[in-house]
Short mmCIF file of C-alpha atoms in Angstrom, two decimals:
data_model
loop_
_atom_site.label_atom_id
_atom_site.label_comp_id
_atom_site.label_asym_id
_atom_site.label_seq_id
_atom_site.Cartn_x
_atom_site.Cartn_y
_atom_site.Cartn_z
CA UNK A 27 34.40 84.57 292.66
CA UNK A 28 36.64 82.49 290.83
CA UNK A 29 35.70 80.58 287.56
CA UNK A 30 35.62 77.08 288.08
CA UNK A 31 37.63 74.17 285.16
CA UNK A 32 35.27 73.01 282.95
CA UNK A 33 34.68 69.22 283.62
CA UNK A 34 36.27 67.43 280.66
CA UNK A 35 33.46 66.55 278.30
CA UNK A 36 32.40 62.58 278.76
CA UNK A 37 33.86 60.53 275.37
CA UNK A 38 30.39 59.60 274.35
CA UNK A 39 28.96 56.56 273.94
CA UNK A 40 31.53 53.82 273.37
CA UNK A 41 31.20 53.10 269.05
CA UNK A 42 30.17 49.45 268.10
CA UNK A 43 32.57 47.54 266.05
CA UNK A 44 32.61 45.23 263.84
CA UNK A 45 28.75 46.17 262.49
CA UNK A 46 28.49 46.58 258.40
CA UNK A 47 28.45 50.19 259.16
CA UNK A 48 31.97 49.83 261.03
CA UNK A 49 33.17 47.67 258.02
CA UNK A 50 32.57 50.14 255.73
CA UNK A 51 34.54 53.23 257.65
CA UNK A 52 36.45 51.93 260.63
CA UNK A 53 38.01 55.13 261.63
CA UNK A 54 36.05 57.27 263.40
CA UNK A 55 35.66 54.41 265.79
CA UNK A 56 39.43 53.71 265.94
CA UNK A 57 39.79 57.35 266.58
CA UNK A 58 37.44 57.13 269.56
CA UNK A 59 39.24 53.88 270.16
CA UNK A 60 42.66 55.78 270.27
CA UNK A 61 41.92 59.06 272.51
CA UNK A 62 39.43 57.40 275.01
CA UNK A 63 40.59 52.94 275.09
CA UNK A 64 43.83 52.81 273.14
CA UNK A 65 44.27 49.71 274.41
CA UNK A 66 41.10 47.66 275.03
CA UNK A 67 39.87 43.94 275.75
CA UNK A 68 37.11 43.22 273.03
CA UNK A 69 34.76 40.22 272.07
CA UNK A 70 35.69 39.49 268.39
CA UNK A 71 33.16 38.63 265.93
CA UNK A 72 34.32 34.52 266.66
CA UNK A 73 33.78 34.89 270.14
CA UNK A 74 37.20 35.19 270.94
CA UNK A 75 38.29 37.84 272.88
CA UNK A 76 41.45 40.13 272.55
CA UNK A 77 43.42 42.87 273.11
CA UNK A 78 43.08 46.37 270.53
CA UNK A 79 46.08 48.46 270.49
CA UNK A 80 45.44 51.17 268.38
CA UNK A 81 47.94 53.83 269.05
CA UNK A 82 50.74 54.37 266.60
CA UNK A 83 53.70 54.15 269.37
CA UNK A 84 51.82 51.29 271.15
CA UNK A 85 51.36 49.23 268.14
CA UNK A 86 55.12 49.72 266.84
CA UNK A 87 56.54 48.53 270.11
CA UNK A 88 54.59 45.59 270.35
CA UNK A 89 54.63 44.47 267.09
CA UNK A 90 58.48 44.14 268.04
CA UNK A 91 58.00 42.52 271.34
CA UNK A 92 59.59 39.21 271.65
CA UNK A 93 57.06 38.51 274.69
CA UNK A 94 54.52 37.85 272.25
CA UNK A 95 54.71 34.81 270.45
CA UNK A 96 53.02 34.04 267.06
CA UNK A 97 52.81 30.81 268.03
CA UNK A 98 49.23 29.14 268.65
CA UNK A 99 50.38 27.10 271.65
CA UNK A 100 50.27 30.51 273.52
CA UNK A 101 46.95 30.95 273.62
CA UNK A 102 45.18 30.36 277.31
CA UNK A 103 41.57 29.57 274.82
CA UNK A 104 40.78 26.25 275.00
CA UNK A 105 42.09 24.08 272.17
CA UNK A 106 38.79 24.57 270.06
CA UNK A 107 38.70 28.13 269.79
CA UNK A 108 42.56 27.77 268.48
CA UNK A 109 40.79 27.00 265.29
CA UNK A 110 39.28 30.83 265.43
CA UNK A 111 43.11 32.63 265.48
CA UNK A 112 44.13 31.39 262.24
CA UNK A 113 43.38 30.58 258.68
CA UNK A 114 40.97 27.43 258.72
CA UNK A 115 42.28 24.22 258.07
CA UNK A 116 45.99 24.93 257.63
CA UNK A 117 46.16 22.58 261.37
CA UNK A 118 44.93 19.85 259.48
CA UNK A 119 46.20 20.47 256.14
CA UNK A 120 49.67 20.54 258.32
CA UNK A 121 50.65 23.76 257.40
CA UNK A 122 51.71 25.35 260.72
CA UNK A 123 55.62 25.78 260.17
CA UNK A 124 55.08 29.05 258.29
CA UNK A 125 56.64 32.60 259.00
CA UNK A 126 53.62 33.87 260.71
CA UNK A 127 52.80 31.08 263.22
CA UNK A 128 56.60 30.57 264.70
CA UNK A 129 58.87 32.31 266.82
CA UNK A 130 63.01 32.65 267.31
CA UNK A 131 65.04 30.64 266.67
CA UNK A 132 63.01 28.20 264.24
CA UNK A 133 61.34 31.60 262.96
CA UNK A 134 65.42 33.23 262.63
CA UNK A 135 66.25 30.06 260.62
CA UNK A 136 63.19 29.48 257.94
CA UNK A 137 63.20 33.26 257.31
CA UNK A 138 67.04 33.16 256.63
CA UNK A 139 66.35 29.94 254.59
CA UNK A 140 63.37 31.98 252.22
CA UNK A 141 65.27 35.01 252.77
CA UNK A 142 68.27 33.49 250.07
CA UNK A 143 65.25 32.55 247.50
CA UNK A 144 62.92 35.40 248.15
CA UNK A 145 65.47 38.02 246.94
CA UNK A 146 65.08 42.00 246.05
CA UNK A 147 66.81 41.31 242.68
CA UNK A 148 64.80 38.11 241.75
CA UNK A 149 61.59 40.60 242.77
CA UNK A 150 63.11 43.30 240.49
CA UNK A 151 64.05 40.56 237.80
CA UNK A 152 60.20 39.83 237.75
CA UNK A 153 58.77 43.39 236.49
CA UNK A 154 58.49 42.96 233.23
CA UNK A 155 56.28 39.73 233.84
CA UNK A 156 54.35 41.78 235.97
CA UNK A 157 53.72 44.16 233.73
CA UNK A 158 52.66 41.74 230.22
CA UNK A 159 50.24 40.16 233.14
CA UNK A 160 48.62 44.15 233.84
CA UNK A 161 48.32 44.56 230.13
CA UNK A 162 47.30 41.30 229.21
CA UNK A 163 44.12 41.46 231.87
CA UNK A 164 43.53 45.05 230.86
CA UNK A 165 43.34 44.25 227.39
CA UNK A 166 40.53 41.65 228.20
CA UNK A 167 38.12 44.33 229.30
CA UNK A 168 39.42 47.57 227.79
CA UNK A 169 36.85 47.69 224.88
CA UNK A 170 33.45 46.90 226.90
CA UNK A 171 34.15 51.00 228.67
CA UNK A 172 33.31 48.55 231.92
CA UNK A 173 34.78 46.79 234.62
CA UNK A 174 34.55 44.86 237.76
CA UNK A 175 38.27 45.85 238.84
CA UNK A 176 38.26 43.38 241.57
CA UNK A 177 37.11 40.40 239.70
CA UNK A 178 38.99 40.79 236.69
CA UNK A 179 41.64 42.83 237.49
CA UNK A 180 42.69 43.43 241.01
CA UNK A 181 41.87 39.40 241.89
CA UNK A 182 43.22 37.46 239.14
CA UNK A 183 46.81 39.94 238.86
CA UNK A 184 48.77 38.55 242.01
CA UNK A 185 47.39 35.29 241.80
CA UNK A 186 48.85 34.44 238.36
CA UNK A 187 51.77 36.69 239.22
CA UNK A 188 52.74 34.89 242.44
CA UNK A 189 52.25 31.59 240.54
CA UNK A 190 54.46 32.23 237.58
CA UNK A 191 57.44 33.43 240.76
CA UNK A 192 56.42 30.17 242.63
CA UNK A 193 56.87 28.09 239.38
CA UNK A 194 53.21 26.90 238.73
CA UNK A 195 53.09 25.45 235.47
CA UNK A 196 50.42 27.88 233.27
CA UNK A 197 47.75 24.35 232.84
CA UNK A 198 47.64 24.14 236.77
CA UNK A 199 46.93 28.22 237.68
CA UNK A 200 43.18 28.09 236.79
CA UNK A 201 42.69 26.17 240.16
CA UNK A 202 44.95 27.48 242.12
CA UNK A 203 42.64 31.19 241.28
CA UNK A 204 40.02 28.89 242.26
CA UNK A 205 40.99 27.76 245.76
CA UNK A 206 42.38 31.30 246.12
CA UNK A 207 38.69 32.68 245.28
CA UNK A 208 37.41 30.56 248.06
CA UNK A 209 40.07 31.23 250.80
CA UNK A 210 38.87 34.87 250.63
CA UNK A 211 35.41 34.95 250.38
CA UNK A 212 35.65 34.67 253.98
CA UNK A 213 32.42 32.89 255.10
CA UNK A 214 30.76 33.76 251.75
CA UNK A 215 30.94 30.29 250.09
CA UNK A 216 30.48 27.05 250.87
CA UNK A 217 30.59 25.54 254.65
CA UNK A 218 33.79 24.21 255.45
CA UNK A 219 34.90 25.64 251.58
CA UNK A 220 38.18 27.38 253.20
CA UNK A 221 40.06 24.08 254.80
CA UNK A 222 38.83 22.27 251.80
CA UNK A 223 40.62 24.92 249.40
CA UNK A 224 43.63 24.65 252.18
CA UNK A 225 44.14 21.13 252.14
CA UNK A 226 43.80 21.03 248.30
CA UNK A 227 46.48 23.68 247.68
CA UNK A 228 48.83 21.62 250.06
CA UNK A 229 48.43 18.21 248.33
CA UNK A 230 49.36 20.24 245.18
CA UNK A 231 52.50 22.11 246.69
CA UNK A 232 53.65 19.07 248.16
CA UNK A 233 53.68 17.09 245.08
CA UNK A 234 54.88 20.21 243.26
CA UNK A 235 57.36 20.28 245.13
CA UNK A 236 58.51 16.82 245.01
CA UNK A 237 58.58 16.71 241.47
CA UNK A 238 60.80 20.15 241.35
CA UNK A 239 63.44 18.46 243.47
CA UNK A 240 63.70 15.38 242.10
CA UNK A 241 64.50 17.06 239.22
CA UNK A 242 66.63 19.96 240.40
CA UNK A 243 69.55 20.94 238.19
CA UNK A 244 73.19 21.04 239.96
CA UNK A 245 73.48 24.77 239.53
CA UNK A 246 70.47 27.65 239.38
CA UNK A 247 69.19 28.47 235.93
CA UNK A 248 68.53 32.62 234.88
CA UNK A 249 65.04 33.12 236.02
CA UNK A 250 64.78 30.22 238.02
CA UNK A 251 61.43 30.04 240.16
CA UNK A 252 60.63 30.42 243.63
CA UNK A 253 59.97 26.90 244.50
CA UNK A 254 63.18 25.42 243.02
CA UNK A 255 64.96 28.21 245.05
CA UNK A 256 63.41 27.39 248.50
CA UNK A 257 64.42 23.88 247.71
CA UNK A 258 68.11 24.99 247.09
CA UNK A 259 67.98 27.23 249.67
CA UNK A 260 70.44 26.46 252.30
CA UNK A 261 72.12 27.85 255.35
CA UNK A 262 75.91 26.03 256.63
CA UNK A 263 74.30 22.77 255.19
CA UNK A 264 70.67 23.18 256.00
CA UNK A 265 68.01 23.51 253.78
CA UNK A 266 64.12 23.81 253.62
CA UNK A 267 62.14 20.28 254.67
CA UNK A 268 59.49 19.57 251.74
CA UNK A 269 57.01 20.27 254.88
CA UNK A 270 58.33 23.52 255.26
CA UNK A 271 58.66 24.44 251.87
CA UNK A 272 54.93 23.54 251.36
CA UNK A 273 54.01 25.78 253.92
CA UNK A 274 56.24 28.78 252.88
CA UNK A 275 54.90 28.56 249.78
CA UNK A 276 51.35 28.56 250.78
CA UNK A 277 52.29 31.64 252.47
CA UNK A 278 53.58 33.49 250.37
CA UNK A 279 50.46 32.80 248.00
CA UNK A 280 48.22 32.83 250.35
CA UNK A 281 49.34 36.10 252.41
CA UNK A 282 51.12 37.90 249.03
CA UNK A 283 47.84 37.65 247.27
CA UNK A 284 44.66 39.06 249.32
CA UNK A 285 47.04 41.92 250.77
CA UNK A 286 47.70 42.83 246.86
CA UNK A 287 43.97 42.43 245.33
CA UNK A 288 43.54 44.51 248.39
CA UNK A 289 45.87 46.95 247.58
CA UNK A 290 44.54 47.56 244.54
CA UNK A 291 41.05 47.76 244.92
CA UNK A 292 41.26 49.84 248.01
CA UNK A 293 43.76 51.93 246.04
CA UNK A 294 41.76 52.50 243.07
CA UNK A 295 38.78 53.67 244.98
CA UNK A 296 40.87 56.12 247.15
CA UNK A 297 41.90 57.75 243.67
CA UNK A 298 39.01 57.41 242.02
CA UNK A 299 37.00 59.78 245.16
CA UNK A 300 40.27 61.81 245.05
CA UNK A 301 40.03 63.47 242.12
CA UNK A 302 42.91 66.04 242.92
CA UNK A 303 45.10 63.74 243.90
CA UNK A 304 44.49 61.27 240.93
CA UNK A 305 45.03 64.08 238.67
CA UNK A 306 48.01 64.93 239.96
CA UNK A 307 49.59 61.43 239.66
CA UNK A 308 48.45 61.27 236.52
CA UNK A 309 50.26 64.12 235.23
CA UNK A 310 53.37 63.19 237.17
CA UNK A 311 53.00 59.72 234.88
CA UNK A 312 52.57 61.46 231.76
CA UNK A 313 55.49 63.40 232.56
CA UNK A 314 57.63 60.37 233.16
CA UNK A 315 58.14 61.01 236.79
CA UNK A 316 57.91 57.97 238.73
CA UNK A 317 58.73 59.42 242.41
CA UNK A 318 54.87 60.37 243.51
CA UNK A 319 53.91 56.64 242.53
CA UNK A 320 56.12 55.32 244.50
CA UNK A 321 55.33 57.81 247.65
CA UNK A 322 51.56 57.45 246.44
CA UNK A 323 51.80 53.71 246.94
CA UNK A 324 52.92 54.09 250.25
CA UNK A 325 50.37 57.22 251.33
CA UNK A 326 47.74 54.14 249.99
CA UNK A 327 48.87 51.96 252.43
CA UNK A 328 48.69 53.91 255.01
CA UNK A 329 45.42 55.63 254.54
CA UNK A 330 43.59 52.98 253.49
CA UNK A 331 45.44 49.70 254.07
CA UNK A 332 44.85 46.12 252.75
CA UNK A 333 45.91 44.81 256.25
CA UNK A 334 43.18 46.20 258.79
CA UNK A 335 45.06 44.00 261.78
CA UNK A 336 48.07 42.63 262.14
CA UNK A 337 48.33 38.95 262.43
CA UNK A 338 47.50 37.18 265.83
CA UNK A 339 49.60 37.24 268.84
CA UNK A 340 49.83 35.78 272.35
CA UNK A 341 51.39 36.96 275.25
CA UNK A 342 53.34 34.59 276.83
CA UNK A 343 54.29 36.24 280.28
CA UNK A 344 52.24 38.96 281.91
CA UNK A 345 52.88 42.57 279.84
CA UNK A 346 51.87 46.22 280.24
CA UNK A 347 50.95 48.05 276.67
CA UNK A 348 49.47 51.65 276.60
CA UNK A 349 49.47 51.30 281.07
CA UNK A 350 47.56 48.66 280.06
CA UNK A 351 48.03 45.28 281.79
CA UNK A 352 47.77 42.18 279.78
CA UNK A 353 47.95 38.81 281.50
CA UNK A 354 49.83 35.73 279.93
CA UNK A 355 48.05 33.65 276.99
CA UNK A 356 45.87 36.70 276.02
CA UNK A 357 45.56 37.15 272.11
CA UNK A 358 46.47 40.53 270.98
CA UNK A 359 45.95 41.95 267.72
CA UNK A 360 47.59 45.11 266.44
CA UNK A 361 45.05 47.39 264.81
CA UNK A 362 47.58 48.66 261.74
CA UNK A 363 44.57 50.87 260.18
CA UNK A 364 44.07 52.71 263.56
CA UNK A 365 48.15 53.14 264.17
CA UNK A 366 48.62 54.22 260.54
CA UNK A 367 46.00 57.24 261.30
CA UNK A 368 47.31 58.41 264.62
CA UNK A 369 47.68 62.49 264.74
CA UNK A 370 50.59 61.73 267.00
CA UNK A 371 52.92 60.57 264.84
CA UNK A 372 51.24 61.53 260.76
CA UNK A 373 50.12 65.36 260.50
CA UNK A 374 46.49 65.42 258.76
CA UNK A 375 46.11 61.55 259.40
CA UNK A 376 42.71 61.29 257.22
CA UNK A 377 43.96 63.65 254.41
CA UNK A 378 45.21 61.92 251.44
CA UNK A 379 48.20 63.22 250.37
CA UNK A 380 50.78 61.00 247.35
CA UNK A 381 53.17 63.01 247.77
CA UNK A 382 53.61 62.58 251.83
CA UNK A 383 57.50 61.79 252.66
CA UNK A 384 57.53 61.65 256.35
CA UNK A 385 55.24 58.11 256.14
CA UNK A 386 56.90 55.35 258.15
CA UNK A 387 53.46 53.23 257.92
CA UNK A 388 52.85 50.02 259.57
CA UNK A 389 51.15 48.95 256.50
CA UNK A 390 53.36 46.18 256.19
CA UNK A 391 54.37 45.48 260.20
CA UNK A 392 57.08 46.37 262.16
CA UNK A 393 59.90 44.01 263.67
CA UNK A 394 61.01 40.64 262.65
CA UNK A 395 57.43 39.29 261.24
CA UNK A 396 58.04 42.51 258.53
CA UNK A 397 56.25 41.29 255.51
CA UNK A 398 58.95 39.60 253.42
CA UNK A 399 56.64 39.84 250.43
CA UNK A 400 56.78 43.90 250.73
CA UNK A 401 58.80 44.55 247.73
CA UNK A 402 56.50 42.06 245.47
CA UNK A 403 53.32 44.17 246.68
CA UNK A 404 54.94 47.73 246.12
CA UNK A 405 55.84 46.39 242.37
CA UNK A 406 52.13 45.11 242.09
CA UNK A 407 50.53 47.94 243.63
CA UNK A 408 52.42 50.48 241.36
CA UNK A 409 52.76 48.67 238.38
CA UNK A 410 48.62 47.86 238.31
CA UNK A 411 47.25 51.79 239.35
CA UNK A 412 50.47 53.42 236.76
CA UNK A 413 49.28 50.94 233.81
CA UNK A 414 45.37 51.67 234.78
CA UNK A 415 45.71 55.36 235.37
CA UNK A 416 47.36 55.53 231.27
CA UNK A 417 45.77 52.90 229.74
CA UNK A 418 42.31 54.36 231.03
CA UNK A 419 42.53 57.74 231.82
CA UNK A 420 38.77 58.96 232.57
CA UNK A 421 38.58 55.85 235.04
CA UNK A 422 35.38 56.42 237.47
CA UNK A 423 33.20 54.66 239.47
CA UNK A 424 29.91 53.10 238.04
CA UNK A 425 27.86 53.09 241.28
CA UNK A 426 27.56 55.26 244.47
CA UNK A 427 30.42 54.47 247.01
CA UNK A 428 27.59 54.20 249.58
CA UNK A 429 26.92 50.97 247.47
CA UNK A 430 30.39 49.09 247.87
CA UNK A 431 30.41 46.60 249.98
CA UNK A 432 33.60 45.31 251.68
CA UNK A 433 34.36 41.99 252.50
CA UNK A 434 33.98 39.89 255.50
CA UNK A 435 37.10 39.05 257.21
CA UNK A 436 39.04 40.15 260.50
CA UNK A 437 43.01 40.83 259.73
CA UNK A 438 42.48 42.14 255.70
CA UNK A 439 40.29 45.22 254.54
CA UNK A 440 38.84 45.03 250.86
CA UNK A 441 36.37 45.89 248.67
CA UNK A 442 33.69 42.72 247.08
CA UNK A 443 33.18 44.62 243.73
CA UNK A 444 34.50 47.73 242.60
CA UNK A 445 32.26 48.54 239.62
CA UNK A 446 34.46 51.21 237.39
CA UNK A 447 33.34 52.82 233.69
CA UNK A 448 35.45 54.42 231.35
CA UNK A 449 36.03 55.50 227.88
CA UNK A 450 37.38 52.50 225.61
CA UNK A 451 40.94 53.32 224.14
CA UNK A 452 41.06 54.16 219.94
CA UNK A 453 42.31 51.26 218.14
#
């Protein structure tokens, strides 16, 4: 008598996202997601549905798929639930023209344009600020032996770093960390608070703005800011429209800042319940070696990334992802935290490992949307953990991790509070 196959086993009950319980550890269910529906039609949170691609070789080729447009207008949803594929209020606050909402050729052209301001070496020209901004917040809670790292470190660092680049004058920061504090509590404050933070931070850009090029010097001083080099910006003759300069700014602060706080705080916490491998970048700092924070940064983003989802997008012919067909006008959204785990492509995906070299993460996209800000994040990211790591050695949590709570919020992953105690530093 022969021995008959085993039946495969059935995948188990299909694992509900989106709960508190999913918010807190997603991947489990994005493993299930990736072995059993790697691509897969789901009702979002909003009501709008969309397409999950959650493999790592799916996600990279459509993330550079030029049949999916970034662009709004794509979407087959009826014009109210366009509203629900964005952030609120940048329709109205006429804020549409930015990097992540357009397509080739006006896409090829504005990033070309920001491209000439939004430079390596002005990034690399901007570390020391970076770092006087670390100390300076570190200093404000180093002799209390406790912190809320989010609030008063992880939140307020890129939002007064990205306004010193921009060229915020110091009086005029204080609300710009307050409209940023409402455009991420994500539901959490006031009704309608979002688009009214949105529409506020355009009025100020644009007259920003305005005032910066009417009184634009003929020729670029050392250290000149962001702003005043979007406005000179220009490619055979063509430069930046204040309209699209408001919105590229408000990009940049608005998408530079939440993935860095995020960065951070998720970041922190991965160290701080990894003792081995916190200890082991700490004694690669003490050592003056700076190659396993720079690796470390990067094994961060992809094990725990600030950027759960990549940005919306629509197809606009019929497509086939993962055998999976996709008609035109469906949304589809990139799962980045589920591609950046995949066994197929990252040996011992959920094993934290700083010194990892083969890590070609999609932490920051793939393809011509590639996060322009990338090399202002890395600097944050590594700048922040190297200067808390010293400055506070015996760092640890002051609550449970079961007690964390993340934040509310479909594309970005990050932590509300991150409660830390330590030892205050001898005068």
């Amino acid at each position: 008598m022969h021995d008959q196959p085993t039946p495969p086993a059935p995948p188990g009950p299909t694992p509900e996202l989106f709960s508190r319980e999913f918010a807190t550890d997603p991947y489990p269910a994005y493993a299930w997601l990736r072995e059993h529906e790697p691509v897969r039609r789901t009702r979002l949170p909003s009501g709008v549905e969309a397409w999950l691609v959650t493999r790592y070789a799916d996600a990279k080729q459509t993330l550079a798929d030029n049949r999916l447009s970034k662009n709004p207008a794509h979407h087959d949803e009826p014009a109210h639930a366009k509203g629900k594929t964005g952030i609120p209020g940048e329709r109205q606050a006429e804020l549409m023209t930015h990097l992540l909402n357009i397509d080739p050729p006006d896409h090829t052209r504005l990033r070309r344009l920001v491209s000439k301001a939004f430079t390596p070496r002005r990034v690399a020209e901007f570390a020391p600020r970076v770092q006087e901004l670390t100390d300076g917040l570190i200093d404000r809670f180093a002799d209390s032996g406790s912190a809320d790292l989010i609030h008063e470190f992880a939140f307020p660092l890129p939002i007064y770093a990205i306004c010193d680049l921009l060229g915020v004058p110091r009086e005029d920061q204080d609300d710009f960390r307050d409209w940023a504090g409402m455009m991420i509590r994500h539901g959490g404050g006031p009704r309608g608070g979002v688009a009214r933070s949105v529409k506020k931070m355009r009025g100020y850009l644009a007259e920003l703005i305005h005032r910066k090029r009417e009184a634009l010097p003929a020729e670029p001083a050392p250290g000149e800011d962001l702003i005043s080099g979007l406005i000179r910006a220009s490619d055979h003759g063509e430069h930046l429209t204040e309209n699209e300069a408001a919105a590229m700014a408000f990009i940049l602060l608005f998408a530079g800042f939440e993935t860095t706080v995020n960065l951070i705080g998720n970041g922190t916490y991965a160290l701080l319940t990894h003792s081995g491998q916190r200890e082991r970048l700490q004694r690669a700092l003490a050592a003056g070696e700076r190659g396993l924070l720079e690796t470390g940064v990067e094994e961060l983003l992809r094990y725990d990334g600030p950027v759960e989802l990549a940005t919306w997008r629509f197809a606009t012919e019929p497509v086939t992802i993962g055998g999976q067909h996709i008609a035109a006008g469906d949304p589809v959204l990139v799962v980045l935290a589920a591609a950046d785990r995949d066994p197929e492509r990252f040996a011992g995906p959920d094993v934290l490992d700083l010194g990892r070299r083969d890590n070609q993460h999609l932490g920051y996209g793939h393809g011509i949307h590639y996060c322009l800000g990338a090399p202002l994040a890395r600097l944050e990211g590594q700048t922040a953990l190297a200067t808390l790591l010293t400055r506070l050695p015996d760092l640890r949590l002051a609550v449970e991790p079961a007690e964390l709570r993340r934040r509310g919020g479909l594309i970005m992953r990050g932590l509300r509070t991150l409660p830390v105690e330590f030892t205050p530093p001898r005068k």
